[in-house]
Structures are given as structure tokens and as C-alpha cells.
Amino acid sequence: MSHISIHWFRKGLRLHDNPAFMAALQGCVEIYPLFVLDPSEKLAGINSCRFLLGSLKDLDCSLQNLNSRLFVVRGKPEEVLPRLFQKWKVTRLTFESDTEPDSVDRDRRVEKLAKEHDVEVIQKVSHTLYDTERVIEKNNGKPPLTFNRLQTVLQAMGPPEKPVPAPSLEDMKGVQTTGLKKHEEEYGVPTLEELGKDPQSVGPELYPGGEQEALRRLDEHMKRTGWVCNFQKPETSPNALNPSTTVLSPYIRYGCLSARTFWWRLTDVYRGKKHSQPPVSLHGQLLWREFFYTASVGIPNFNRMKGNSVCVQVDWDSKPELLAAWREARTGFPFIDAIMTQLRQEGWIHHLARHAVACFLTRGDLWISWEEGQKVFEELLLDGDWALNAGNWQWLSASAFFHQYFRVYSPIAFGKKTDKHGEYIKKYLPILKKFPTEYIYEPWKAPRSIQERAGCIVGKDYPCPIVNHEVVSKENIKRMKLAYSKRSPDPSESKGKVKGEKRKAVSVIDMLTKKKKVGPD
């Protein structure tokens, strides 16, 4: 049977390792690559919008090289797709499986509608290394709640599947895309203005979206074989002036880069060489992603405190004015404010910088719910992945997965470990750039004469600290201890776990918070 196919792009904005797209081509005479902009969904921040539009333009270019185009339409998928089924006489719909609860519900509704229109539906797993449902099944129907347990389950399952090659002109032989004459007017990629965003308000584009840029960056990093083999996440710097990690996470989040492609490219680099191991290696970073994806599938209400079986129930305070100060980089702690400024300007901050500002917002200083921080990161991060965002916020607030709540990041000392002269602060908070090194992390301690010479009076030109860290952090540890005392015992946690029952499986947080001679940890 000859098929007319729609391949519905959502996160997998690429042609390499796209098994659902390849399935659309099987026995296909006509194909319509589709992206649906749903106006009912809340748009992320301007950096994310720009990244998405760049990714769509890049995808359209790649499809043009295959004598096709990307069709961008607006509306709810449940309303748009049935119309297109009829208009294009579609017989098959393909897409990459999604695991987010709202997306799963949407896809079920679309499948039902497709069935009513006699349209065959094919879903393929390619956004994660493994099928998360299978991982849970192999773990006796429960998501693994420790990294070590996940590794054990995955070892029994074998390595991830090899990525599928990108389609070639040969694969597209006999397949056409019609209706291209008025394509730009009807189905072109919109501009930022059309999405209601002001292009004048966006900063420099440090991380352009798209599959080609993702593969270029991957190639660039894979050439650094020594760096790749020696990579250890805890020994990278949260406040380097240039990123000390790959910054491939936005490309993986949007599916411009396949996680499986990244995994196997790393495997090729590692082969025959001594290299770092999970959880701190680059393979380890992909496995952490898998860990949180699997947890998010197996734990109901994963992005909320209430109704979340693994999350400590904490009496967080509601402090709108302090939340706004944190979000808008007005805390009076230069290290925290510099990080939040970088986040807003560039859409990306280092993993350890996320640790610092997340701890500060929650259990460390402000005692504000991790759910509030999750919302801000979802809006501002280019790699604001639903599962990873929720999982990491629970971890860093010591609400789930990590329980050593008494280990608190100092908003002063932590940054000094890797940047004692405060160059990072001077870059993102130029108002402070004339402060002497001894006061750059604590400008409120500078004598008035020094503040005047620096051209910045604390309390007028730059805020006073909104809390006394030494006092509130101790109070918050007591509050966290009380929250923990009300918990039901968790059978997955043995008494020895906090101390590290297996050395090789020590959590990354343990590694990050131990005092070491090298790095910020």
C-alpha cells in the first residue's frame, strides 16, 4: 500500500537518528513534515523562542535539500491534525514518543482522532537512550531511585540502540511534497515578532539553534579526545568566563542532537583509552538525564511537591518580594546575582551555578519552594527540560534523591573557590567591577570611601543583602530537620546510604560538596 504521511516534529528537531521519520518514508509517495505551534501553550523566554525558531529554520533547510519543506501551522494539534488528514488525504502519522504527562495525554487524544480518520499512527522512542517504560518494567515495575540502581538495570539491558542514519535523497526517491508554491506565506517559520517577542530585547546569540549547529559543536568537542576522556563534571567551573562544559544540553533538550548519537560518538572516543566513568563522565551526564526521565515517568506528580511519593513535604514560605529579588538578580549577593544575570541574558548557566542559586532560593537562604524556582528555570533556560528541571530542583532542595540537607552552598565562599578575583562577577555585574578583590563577593563590607571610589554605593546603586546567610542557613537546617522527622521511612534508603554504602556509586552531590584541592568541590 502506498502511504501519504505526516511526520509530526515536536522535540526531535533533526533528521539524524529519527526512526519515526524513517518509518514515515516506508512505502510513502507523499510526505508532509509538520510542526504545530500551539498558542494555548505558554511560550518560554525570548532566548528559548529564538533557539526554537532557529532550529525550525535549520530543519526546513535540511528538508529542502531532500526536496521537501517543513510545514509550520498554528493551533491545537487535536484541531489542526484532523483538518490536515482530510486536506492532504493522509494515511499515516509518525512522531517521536514523548514522556511528559501533558504530552502523553495529548498524544492519546491525537491517536484516537487518527483512528477515526483511518490514519495509521507510528511512535518511535528516540528522545532518550532507552525506552523508559522498559527500564521501569525491568526494575520490577518501579523507577530506579538511585543512580547505582539505574546503572544495574541498564547493564542488564545492554547498551543503547545505535542511532539511525539520516535520510538521503535515495531514501526520498519516489516521495514528493506537494503544495510548495505558497509555502512561505502559509507554512513558513514565524519571526520573533509574530510570536509577540521583541527582538531588540534579546542578547547575543551564543548558542544558535538547529541540528547543523548541534552536529558541528559535537564534532568540535569530540576532536578534544584528551578533554573528553578526562572529563569530570564536579571539576568543571561554575563561573568560568567561557563554558567549561559542552553546552550541548539545549541541543539535546530540543532534539537537535540525538542522545544516542552523542552516546555512541563518546564510545568511539573512549575506545582503547583510559577515561573517566559515570556518574562524573560525559556518559554519566547522559545517564543522569536517563535517571530523571525514568523517574518522571514512574512517579506521579513529579513536578509538584504535593502528591509526589518521593518528595519531602516542606512548609516552604511564600515570599513574593524575595522571590522577585532572586529572579531579577537583586539579592545583594554578587555571586548569586551574576549567575541569575547570565541566565537571563544567555539562557544557560553551569551545572554548579544552578546548584548555588537553587540552594540559595530553597533550603539554604530564602526558604522558598523549589516549584517556584522550577518555573523560573523553565522560562529562562535553553535546556529547561521538564523532567530534568523537576528532578534537579527536588535534588538541590534536598526534597528527593539527595538527603544531606545540612550541606549548604555558601553564596560567598563557593564562587571564590574557582574565581577568587571575581572576574565572573565583574563581567555580569559591571556596577561592581571597580571593587577591590577582597570586597567583590561582599561589597557591603567595603568602607564607604572604597564604595565611593568604586562608583557604587551599596544600598543605593547595588542592593544590600536580602538575608543574613550565616543566620538563616542555620535556621533553615533546623526547619529541614523538622520536615524530615515527619517523613515516613523510605525502604529504598538504608541507614548506610547517606554515608555512601558503595564507594563507586557515590552521588555527584557528595562529590560536589566534599572539600577537594582541585575544582570547586
Short mmCIF file of C-alpha atoms in Angstrom, two decimals:
data_model
loop_
_atom_site.label_atom_id
_atom_site.label_comp_id
_atom_site.label_asym_id
_atom_site.label_seq_id
_atom_site.Cartn_x
_atom_site.Cartn_y
_atom_site.Cartn_z
CA MET A 1 0.00 0.00 0.00
CA SER A 2 1.20 3.49 -0.84
CA HIS A 3 1.05 5.96 2.01
CA ILE A 4 0.65 9.71 2.37
CA SER A 5 2.48 10.51 5.59
CA ILE A 6 2.67 13.35 8.08
CA HIS A 7 5.76 13.29 10.26
CA TRP A 8 4.97 15.45 13.26
CA PHE A 9 8.08 17.12 14.66
CA ARG A 10 7.88 18.10 18.34
CA LYS A 11 11.14 17.75 20.30
CA GLY A 12 13.12 15.67 17.81
CA LEU A 13 14.06 18.63 15.60
CA ARG A 14 16.57 16.71 13.50
CA LEU A 15 16.90 14.27 10.62
CA HIS A 16 19.74 12.11 12.04
CA ASP A 17 18.61 9.29 14.35
CA ASN A 18 14.95 9.91 13.64
CA PRO A 19 13.39 6.45 13.34
CA ALA A 20 9.85 7.86 13.26
CA PHE A 21 10.71 9.99 10.21
CA MET A 22 12.25 6.96 8.51
CA ALA A 23 9.07 4.98 9.30
CA ALA A 24 7.06 7.73 7.60
CA LEU A 25 9.06 7.13 4.39
CA GLN A 26 8.37 3.39 4.22
CA GLY A 27 6.03 2.80 1.26
CA CYS A 28 5.40 6.55 1.14
CA VAL A 29 4.56 8.50 -2.02
CA GLU A 30 3.93 11.84 -0.36
CA ILE A 31 5.23 13.31 2.93
CA TYR A 32 4.40 16.40 4.93
CA PRO A 33 6.96 17.23 7.66
CA LEU A 34 4.92 19.20 10.22
CA PHE A 35 5.49 21.38 13.28
CA VAL A 36 2.49 22.65 15.26
CA LEU A 37 2.79 25.89 17.24
CA ASP A 38 0.13 25.59 19.92
CA PRO A 39 -0.94 29.10 21.05
CA SER A 40 -2.54 27.62 24.18
CA GLU A 41 0.88 26.53 25.45
CA LYS A 42 2.83 29.09 27.45
CA LEU A 43 5.81 30.26 25.44
CA ALA A 44 9.19 30.14 27.15
CA GLY A 45 11.52 33.14 27.41
CA ILE A 46 12.86 35.00 24.40
CA ASN A 47 16.16 33.07 24.29
CA SER A 48 14.27 29.77 24.07
CA CYS A 49 11.91 31.14 21.41
CA ARG A 50 14.87 32.29 19.32
CA PHE A 51 16.52 28.88 19.75
CA LEU A 52 13.34 27.08 18.68
CA LEU A 53 12.83 29.28 15.60
CA GLY A 54 16.48 28.80 14.62
CA SER A 55 16.04 25.05 14.96
CA LEU A 56 12.92 25.11 12.77
CA LYS A 57 14.68 27.18 10.08
CA ASP A 58 17.61 24.78 10.12
CA LEU A 59 15.26 21.80 9.81
CA ASP A 60 13.45 23.45 6.90
CA CYS A 61 16.80 23.95 5.12
CA SER A 62 17.73 20.30 5.62
CA LEU A 63 14.35 19.20 4.28
CA GLN A 64 14.77 21.45 1.24
CA ASN A 65 17.95 19.51 0.46
CA LEU A 66 15.69 16.45 0.31
CA ASN A 67 13.20 18.24 -1.98
CA SER A 68 10.72 18.76 0.84
CA ARG A 69 9.85 21.51 3.34
CA LEU A 70 8.80 21.97 6.96
CA PHE A 71 5.14 22.94 7.33
CA VAL A 72 4.64 25.15 10.41
CA VAL A 73 1.00 25.54 11.42
CA ARG A 74 -0.66 27.22 14.40
CA GLY A 75 -3.37 25.76 16.59
CA LYS A 76 -4.06 22.91 18.96
CA PRO A 77 -2.79 19.62 17.49
CA GLU A 78 -6.15 17.96 18.16
CA GLU A 79 -7.82 20.58 15.92
CA VAL A 80 -5.07 21.05 13.33
CA LEU A 81 -4.26 17.42 12.56
CA PRO A 82 -7.78 16.19 11.64
CA ARG A 83 -8.09 19.11 9.17
CA LEU A 84 -4.76 18.20 7.58
CA PHE A 85 -5.67 14.48 7.49
CA GLN A 86 -8.57 15.45 5.23
CA LYS A 87 -6.80 18.18 3.25
CA TRP A 88 -3.77 16.05 2.36
CA LYS A 89 -5.60 12.67 2.33
CA VAL A 90 -3.20 11.35 4.96
CA THR A 91 -2.97 7.63 5.72
CA ARG A 92 -0.09 7.62 8.23
CA LEU A 93 1.07 9.81 11.11
CA THR A 94 4.50 9.33 12.69
CA PHE A 95 6.16 11.05 15.65
CA GLU A 96 8.79 10.59 18.33
CA SER A 97 7.40 9.32 21.65
CA ASP A 98 7.09 11.89 24.42
CA THR A 99 7.08 11.12 28.14
CA GLU A 100 5.77 14.33 29.72
CA PRO A 101 2.31 13.76 31.26
CA ASP A 102 0.56 16.55 29.31
CA SER A 103 2.20 15.39 26.08
CA VAL A 104 1.22 11.76 26.70
CA ASP A 105 -2.42 12.85 27.21
CA ARG A 106 -2.29 14.96 24.03
CA ASP A 107 -0.84 12.08 22.03
CA ARG A 108 -3.57 9.73 23.24
CA ARG A 109 -6.21 12.20 22.06
CA VAL A 110 -4.45 12.55 18.69
CA GLU A 111 -4.21 8.75 18.29
CA LYS A 112 -7.95 8.46 18.90
CA LEU A 113 -8.66 11.13 16.27
CA ALA A 114 -6.27 9.47 13.82
CA LYS A 115 -8.09 6.17 14.25
CA GLU A 116 -11.40 7.92 13.47
CA HIS A 117 -9.83 9.15 10.20
CA ASP A 118 -8.33 5.72 9.35
CA VAL A 119 -4.83 7.10 9.82
CA GLU A 120 -2.16 4.67 11.00
CA VAL A 121 -0.07 6.00 13.90
CA ILE A 122 3.59 5.05 14.45
CA GLN A 123 5.53 6.26 17.52
CA LYS A 124 9.24 5.60 17.99
CA VAL A 125 11.47 6.07 21.04
CA SER A 126 14.46 8.27 20.21
CA HIS A 127 14.48 11.19 22.67
CA THR A 128 16.04 9.06 25.41
CA LEU A 129 18.78 6.41 25.33
CA TYR A 130 16.32 3.72 26.38
CA ASP A 131 12.56 3.17 26.43
CA THR A 132 11.77 4.46 29.93
CA GLU A 133 8.76 2.13 30.25
CA ARG A 134 11.02 -0.85 29.64
CA VAL A 135 13.53 0.37 32.24
CA ILE A 136 10.74 0.58 34.81
CA GLU A 137 9.46 -2.84 33.79
CA LYS A 138 12.95 -4.34 34.21
CA ASN A 139 13.10 -2.76 37.69
CA ASN A 140 10.03 -4.69 38.89
CA GLY A 141 7.61 -2.01 37.77
CA LYS A 142 9.22 0.82 39.75
CA PRO A 143 11.56 3.61 38.61
CA PRO A 144 15.13 3.23 39.93
CA LEU A 145 15.57 5.85 42.67
CA THR A 146 19.37 5.82 42.82
CA PHE A 147 21.93 6.25 40.07
CA ASN A 148 23.57 2.99 41.10
CA ARG A 149 20.31 1.08 40.72
CA LEU A 150 19.70 2.62 37.29
CA GLN A 151 23.16 1.50 36.16
CA THR A 152 22.47 -2.05 37.35
CA VAL A 153 19.20 -2.20 35.40
CA LEU A 154 20.73 -0.71 32.24
CA GLN A 155 23.72 -3.05 32.36
CA ALA A 156 21.29 -5.97 32.22
CA MET A 157 19.53 -4.35 29.23
CA GLY A 158 22.74 -3.83 27.26
CA PRO A 159 23.97 -0.65 25.51
CA PRO A 160 21.57 1.86 23.92
CA GLU A 161 20.46 1.16 20.37
CA LYS A 162 22.68 2.52 17.62
CA PRO A 163 21.39 5.74 16.02
CA VAL A 164 19.52 5.55 12.72
CA PRO A 165 21.25 7.27 9.76
CA ALA A 166 19.73 10.49 8.42
CA PRO A 167 17.53 10.10 5.30
CA SER A 168 19.26 10.52 1.96
CA LEU A 169 17.97 11.57 -1.45
CA GLU A 170 17.90 7.85 -2.24
CA ASP A 171 15.53 7.28 0.71
CA MET A 172 13.33 10.08 -0.67
CA LYS A 173 13.19 8.59 -4.16
CA GLY A 174 9.57 8.45 -5.30
CA VAL A 175 8.47 10.56 -2.32
CA GLN A 176 7.17 14.04 -3.01
CA THR A 177 5.86 17.00 -1.03
CA THR A 178 3.17 19.00 -2.82
CA GLY A 179 1.74 22.46 -2.14
CA LEU A 180 5.11 24.26 -2.03
CA LYS A 181 4.17 27.24 -4.24
CA LYS A 182 2.74 29.37 -1.42
CA HIS A 183 4.69 27.61 1.29
CA GLU A 184 6.30 30.69 2.88
CA GLU A 185 3.01 32.58 3.28
CA GLU A 186 1.02 29.63 4.58
CA TYR A 187 3.54 27.42 6.35
CA GLY A 188 6.77 29.39 6.85
CA VAL A 189 8.71 29.61 10.13
CA PRO A 190 7.41 32.65 12.06
CA THR A 191 9.55 35.50 13.37
CA LEU A 192 10.07 36.50 17.00
CA GLU A 193 7.74 39.47 16.41
CA GLU A 194 5.00 37.13 15.22
CA LEU A 195 5.35 35.26 18.50
CA GLY A 196 4.92 38.52 20.40
CA LYS A 197 8.60 38.83 21.35
CA ASP A 198 10.75 41.95 20.93
CA PRO A 199 13.94 41.01 19.02
CA GLN A 200 15.59 44.22 20.30
CA SER A 201 15.41 42.91 23.87
CA VAL A 202 17.43 39.76 23.23
CA GLY A 203 21.17 39.49 23.84
CA PRO A 204 23.90 37.97 21.65
CA GLU A 205 23.06 34.55 20.20
CA LEU A 206 25.78 32.42 21.82
CA TYR A 207 24.00 29.14 21.12
CA PRO A 208 22.23 29.20 17.74
CA GLY A 209 19.52 26.57 17.43
CA GLY A 210 19.49 23.75 14.91
CA GLU A 211 20.73 20.30 14.01
CA GLN A 212 23.65 21.51 11.90
CA GLU A 213 24.98 23.67 14.73
CA ALA A 214 24.50 20.77 17.16
CA LEU A 215 26.49 18.36 14.99
CA ARG A 216 29.18 20.98 14.39
CA ARG A 217 29.59 21.51 18.13
CA LEU A 218 29.59 17.77 18.75
CA ASP A 219 32.35 17.28 16.16
CA GLU A 220 34.35 20.12 17.71
CA HIS A 221 34.18 18.57 21.19
CA MET A 222 34.87 15.01 20.02
CA LYS A 223 38.16 16.19 18.47
CA ARG A 224 39.32 17.10 22.02
CA THR A 225 39.92 13.46 22.87
CA GLY A 226 42.03 14.11 25.98
CA TRP A 227 39.46 16.52 27.38
CA VAL A 228 36.59 14.11 26.64
CA CYS A 229 38.40 11.16 28.27
CA ASN A 230 39.38 13.15 31.36
CA PHE A 231 36.07 14.99 31.77
CA GLN A 232 34.72 15.00 35.33
CA LYS A 233 31.67 17.19 35.90
CA PRO A 234 32.48 18.20 39.51
CA GLU A 235 35.88 19.54 38.41
CA THR A 236 34.44 21.99 35.90
CA SER A 237 33.99 25.62 36.91
CA PRO A 238 30.61 27.26 37.62
CA ASN A 239 31.96 30.75 36.97
CA ALA A 240 34.36 30.36 34.06
CA LEU A 241 34.10 33.26 31.61
CA ASN A 242 33.68 30.71 28.83
CA PRO A 243 31.71 27.48 29.43
CA SER A 244 33.81 24.67 30.93
CA THR A 245 31.35 22.01 29.73
CA THR A 246 29.98 21.11 26.28
CA VAL A 247 26.76 23.22 26.36
CA LEU A 248 25.17 20.53 24.20
CA SER A 249 22.24 20.30 26.63
CA PRO A 250 19.98 22.80 24.76
CA TYR A 251 20.50 20.80 21.56
CA ILE A 252 19.59 17.55 23.29
CA ARG A 253 16.60 19.16 25.01
CA TYR A 254 15.09 20.21 21.65
CA GLY A 255 16.26 17.04 19.96
CA CYS A 256 18.56 18.88 17.54
CA LEU A 257 21.14 16.36 18.75
CA SER A 258 20.22 12.75 19.45
CA ALA A 259 21.29 11.48 22.88
CA ARG A 260 22.09 8.12 21.25
CA THR A 261 24.31 9.79 18.67
CA PHE A 262 26.17 11.60 21.47
CA TRP A 263 26.49 8.33 23.44
CA TRP A 264 27.99 6.37 20.55
CA ARG A 265 30.32 9.19 19.49
CA LEU A 266 31.66 9.20 23.05
CA THR A 267 32.01 5.42 22.91
CA ASP A 268 34.16 5.81 19.78
CA VAL A 269 36.38 8.39 21.51
CA TYR A 270 36.72 6.26 24.67
CA ARG A 271 37.58 3.06 22.80
CA GLY A 272 41.03 1.78 23.77
CA LYS A 273 41.75 4.77 26.00
CA LYS A 274 41.69 5.32 29.75
CA HIS A 275 38.71 7.54 30.55
CA SER A 276 36.53 8.82 33.39
CA GLN A 277 33.48 6.82 34.40
CA PRO A 278 29.87 7.53 35.35
CA PRO A 279 28.50 9.34 37.25
CA VAL A 280 31.02 12.13 36.52
CA SER A 281 31.97 11.32 32.90
CA LEU A 282 30.15 12.56 29.81
CA HIS A 283 28.50 9.14 29.51
CA GLY A 284 27.50 9.72 33.13
CA GLN A 285 25.80 13.03 32.23
CA LEU A 286 23.64 11.22 29.67
CA LEU A 287 22.81 8.57 32.26
CA TRP A 288 21.74 11.27 34.75
CA ARG A 289 19.38 12.53 32.06
CA GLU A 290 18.04 8.99 31.72
CA PHE A 291 17.69 8.73 35.51
CA PHE A 292 15.43 11.78 35.76
CA TYR A 293 13.44 10.88 32.64
CA THR A 294 12.73 7.42 34.05
CA ALA A 295 11.82 8.84 37.46
CA SER A 296 9.47 11.37 35.85
CA VAL A 297 7.62 8.59 34.02
CA GLY A 298 7.30 6.33 37.07
CA ILE A 299 6.48 8.92 39.76
CA PRO A 300 3.06 10.65 39.57
CA ASN A 301 3.04 14.43 40.14
CA PHE A 302 6.78 14.51 39.54
CA ASN A 303 6.92 18.28 39.09
CA ARG A 304 4.98 19.06 42.28
CA MET A 305 5.55 18.58 46.00
CA LYS A 306 2.01 17.50 46.87
CA GLY A 307 1.07 14.02 45.78
CA ASN A 308 4.70 13.23 44.91
CA SER A 309 5.62 10.00 46.72
CA VAL A 310 9.39 10.61 46.77
CA CYS A 311 9.27 14.29 47.77
CA VAL A 312 9.68 15.54 51.34
CA GLN A 313 6.70 17.72 52.31
CA VAL A 314 8.21 21.02 53.44
CA ASP A 315 6.44 24.10 54.86
CA TRP A 316 8.02 26.50 52.40
CA ASP A 317 7.30 30.19 52.92
CA SER A 318 5.53 32.44 50.45
CA LYS A 319 7.78 35.48 49.97
CA PRO A 320 6.93 37.15 46.65
CA GLU A 321 9.31 40.07 47.23
CA LEU A 322 12.29 37.78 47.95
CA LEU A 323 11.40 35.50 45.03
CA ALA A 324 11.35 38.55 42.74
CA ALA A 325 14.73 39.71 44.09
CA TRP A 326 16.22 36.27 43.34
CA ARG A 327 14.66 36.07 39.88
CA GLU A 328 15.71 39.62 38.97
CA ALA A 329 19.28 39.37 40.34
CA ARG A 330 18.69 41.75 43.26
CA THR A 331 19.68 39.57 46.23
CA GLY A 332 22.71 41.67 47.20
CA PHE A 333 24.96 38.60 46.92
CA PRO A 334 27.11 39.26 43.82
CA PHE A 335 27.81 35.58 43.03
CA ILE A 336 24.08 34.74 43.06
CA ASP A 337 23.11 37.88 41.14
CA ALA A 338 25.82 37.33 38.50
CA ILE A 339 24.52 33.79 37.87
CA MET A 340 20.91 34.95 37.55
CA THR A 341 22.04 37.74 35.21
CA GLN A 342 23.87 35.29 32.98
CA LEU A 343 20.78 33.05 32.97
CA ARG A 344 18.50 35.87 31.85
CA GLN A 345 20.94 37.23 29.24
CA GLU A 346 22.25 33.99 27.74
CA GLY A 347 19.76 31.25 28.63
CA TRP A 348 22.42 28.96 30.06
CA ILE A 349 24.39 28.65 33.30
CA HIS A 350 26.82 25.99 34.51
CA HIS A 351 25.50 22.98 36.42
CA LEU A 352 27.24 24.05 39.64
CA ALA A 353 25.96 27.60 39.26
CA ARG A 354 22.46 26.09 39.19
CA HIS A 355 23.34 24.31 42.43
CA ALA A 356 24.30 27.60 44.06
CA VAL A 357 21.19 29.60 43.10
CA ALA A 358 18.79 26.68 43.71
CA CYS A 359 20.17 26.05 47.19
CA PHE A 360 20.02 29.80 47.92
CA LEU A 361 16.35 30.03 46.89
CA THR A 362 15.23 26.95 48.81
CA ARG A 363 16.80 25.32 51.87
CA GLY A 364 19.92 27.50 52.00
CA ASP A 365 18.65 31.03 52.47
CA LEU A 366 15.21 32.14 51.25
CA TRP A 367 13.13 29.06 52.19
CA ILE A 368 11.01 29.39 49.04
CA SER A 369 9.55 26.32 47.34
CA TRP A 370 11.56 24.59 44.64
CA GLU A 371 8.43 24.72 42.48
CA GLU A 372 8.89 28.50 42.17
CA GLY A 373 12.49 28.06 41.06
CA GLN A 374 11.41 25.36 38.63
CA LYS A 375 9.04 27.85 36.93
CA VAL A 376 11.78 30.46 36.52
CA PHE A 377 14.23 27.95 35.06
CA GLU A 378 11.55 26.59 32.75
CA GLU A 379 11.10 30.08 31.35
CA LEU A 380 14.74 31.17 31.13
CA LEU A 381 16.83 28.05 30.46
CA LEU A 382 17.52 27.00 26.88
CA ASP A 383 17.82 23.46 28.21
CA GLY A 384 14.79 23.76 30.53
CA ASP A 385 13.82 20.13 30.12
CA TRP A 386 10.65 19.22 32.08
CA ALA A 387 11.93 16.01 33.69
CA LEU A 388 15.47 17.22 34.42
CA ASN A 389 14.26 20.56 35.72
CA ALA A 390 11.81 18.98 38.18
CA GLY A 391 14.27 16.27 39.25
CA ASN A 392 17.19 18.61 39.82
CA TRP A 393 15.10 21.11 41.78
CA GLN A 394 13.91 18.34 44.09
CA TRP A 395 17.51 17.15 44.45
CA LEU A 396 19.01 20.55 45.16
CA SER A 397 16.32 21.49 47.66
CA ALA A 398 17.02 18.14 49.39
CA SER A 399 13.38 17.20 48.80
CA ALA A 400 14.14 13.97 46.92
CA PHE A 401 17.07 11.80 45.77
CA PHE A 402 19.62 13.73 47.87
CA HIS A 403 19.01 13.99 51.61
CA GLN A 404 22.07 15.67 53.15
CA TYR A 405 20.17 18.89 53.75
CA PHE A 406 22.81 20.10 56.21
CA ARG A 407 25.27 20.63 53.33
CA VAL A 408 24.59 24.19 52.23
CA TYR A 409 26.33 26.15 49.49
CA SER A 410 27.71 29.46 50.67
CA PRO A 411 26.68 32.32 48.34
CA ILE A 412 30.09 33.87 49.14
CA ALA A 413 32.70 31.14 49.59
CA PHE A 414 31.54 28.77 46.83
CA GLY A 415 32.28 31.17 43.97
CA LYS A 416 35.66 32.17 45.42
CA LYS A 417 36.99 28.61 45.04
CA THR A 418 37.29 28.92 41.28
CA ASP A 419 37.29 32.70 40.78
CA LYS A 420 38.89 34.46 43.73
CA HIS A 421 39.25 37.76 41.87
CA GLY A 422 35.57 37.82 40.91
CA GLU A 423 36.12 38.18 37.14
CA TYR A 424 32.78 36.43 36.52
CA ILE A 425 31.00 38.91 38.81
CA LYS A 426 32.67 41.84 37.05
CA LYS A 427 31.50 40.51 33.67
CA TYR A 428 27.83 40.12 34.59
CA LEU A 429 27.58 42.87 37.23
CA PRO A 430 29.73 45.68 35.77
CA ILE A 431 28.45 48.03 38.50
CA LEU A 432 30.82 46.14 40.85
CA LYS A 433 33.85 45.91 38.57
CA LYS A 434 35.87 48.60 40.39
CA PHE A 435 35.59 46.94 43.80
CA PRO A 436 38.86 45.52 45.16
CA THR A 437 39.12 41.72 45.15
CA GLU A 438 38.69 41.48 48.93
CA TYR A 439 35.21 43.02 48.69
CA ILE A 440 33.94 41.78 45.31
CA TYR A 441 31.92 38.92 46.89
CA GLU A 442 30.83 41.03 49.90
CA PRO A 443 30.63 44.68 48.73
CA TRP A 444 28.54 45.68 51.76
CA LYS A 445 31.65 45.16 53.91
CA ALA A 446 33.66 47.74 51.97
CA PRO A 447 34.23 51.05 53.78
CA ARG A 448 32.20 53.94 52.41
CA SER A 449 35.33 55.54 50.90
CA ILE A 450 36.05 52.39 48.86
CA GLN A 451 32.42 52.19 47.70
CA GLU A 452 32.65 55.81 46.56
CA ARG A 453 35.89 55.17 44.68
CA ALA A 454 34.27 52.14 43.03
CA GLY A 455 31.34 54.34 41.96
CA CYS A 456 28.84 52.05 43.64
CA ILE A 457 27.16 52.70 46.98
CA VAL A 458 25.66 49.55 48.46
CA GLY A 459 22.02 50.11 49.32
CA LYS A 460 21.71 52.71 46.56
CA ASP A 461 23.48 51.54 43.38
CA TYR A 462 23.55 47.85 44.32
CA PRO A 463 21.26 46.16 46.88
CA CYS A 464 22.17 45.27 50.43
CA PRO A 465 21.98 41.50 51.10
CA ILE A 466 18.33 40.46 51.47
CA VAL A 467 19.20 37.93 54.21
CA ASN A 468 21.98 37.23 56.67
CA HIS A 469 23.30 33.96 55.27
CA GLU A 470 25.06 32.84 58.44
CA VAL A 471 21.87 33.20 60.48
CA VAL A 472 19.16 31.98 58.08
CA SER A 473 21.10 28.95 56.81
CA LYS A 474 21.34 27.61 60.37
CA GLU A 475 17.63 28.27 60.99
CA ASN A 476 16.74 26.55 57.73
CA ILE A 477 18.74 23.44 58.60
CA LYS A 478 16.61 23.14 61.73
CA ARG A 479 13.42 23.58 59.69
CA MET A 480 14.57 20.93 57.23
CA LYS A 481 15.39 18.56 60.08
CA LEU A 482 11.83 19.00 61.34
CA ALA A 483 10.38 18.30 57.88
CA TYR A 484 12.47 15.13 57.67
CA SER A 485 11.31 13.99 61.11
CA LYS A 486 7.73 13.90 59.81
CA ARG A 487 8.56 11.63 56.86
CA SER A 488 7.54 8.02 56.56
CA PRO A 489 10.64 5.81 56.42
CA ASP A 490 11.71 5.15 52.85
CA PRO A 491 12.60 1.49 52.37
CA SER A 492 14.90 2.39 49.47
CA GLU A 493 17.17 4.32 51.85
CA SER A 494 19.31 2.31 54.20
CA LYS A 495 20.97 3.90 57.21
CA GLY A 496 24.29 3.49 55.49
CA LYS A 497 23.24 5.22 52.31
CA VAL A 498 23.96 8.76 53.49
CA LYS A 499 27.49 7.72 54.33
CA GLY A 500 27.89 6.05 50.93
CA GLU A 501 27.33 2.33 51.04
CA LYS A 502 29.20 1.76 47.77
CA ARG A 503 32.16 3.96 47.01
CA LYS A 504 31.90 3.69 43.25
CA ALA A 505 28.27 4.80 43.31
CA VAL A 506 28.79 7.89 45.46
CA SER A 507 26.35 10.58 44.37
CA VAL A 508 27.54 13.56 42.38
CA ILE A 509 26.29 15.86 45.13
CA ASP A 510 28.65 14.10 47.59
CA MET A 511 31.49 14.73 45.19
CA LEU A 512 30.46 18.34 44.74
CA THR A 513 30.31 19.16 48.43
CA LYS A 514 33.43 17.39 49.69
CA LYS A 515 36.43 19.66 50.17
CA LYS A 516 38.98 18.96 47.48
CA LYS A 517 42.24 20.55 46.40
CA VAL A 518 41.15 20.89 42.79
CA GLY A 519 37.97 22.44 41.45
CA PRO A 520 35.01 23.93 43.27
CA ASP A 521 34.29 20.86 45.29
#
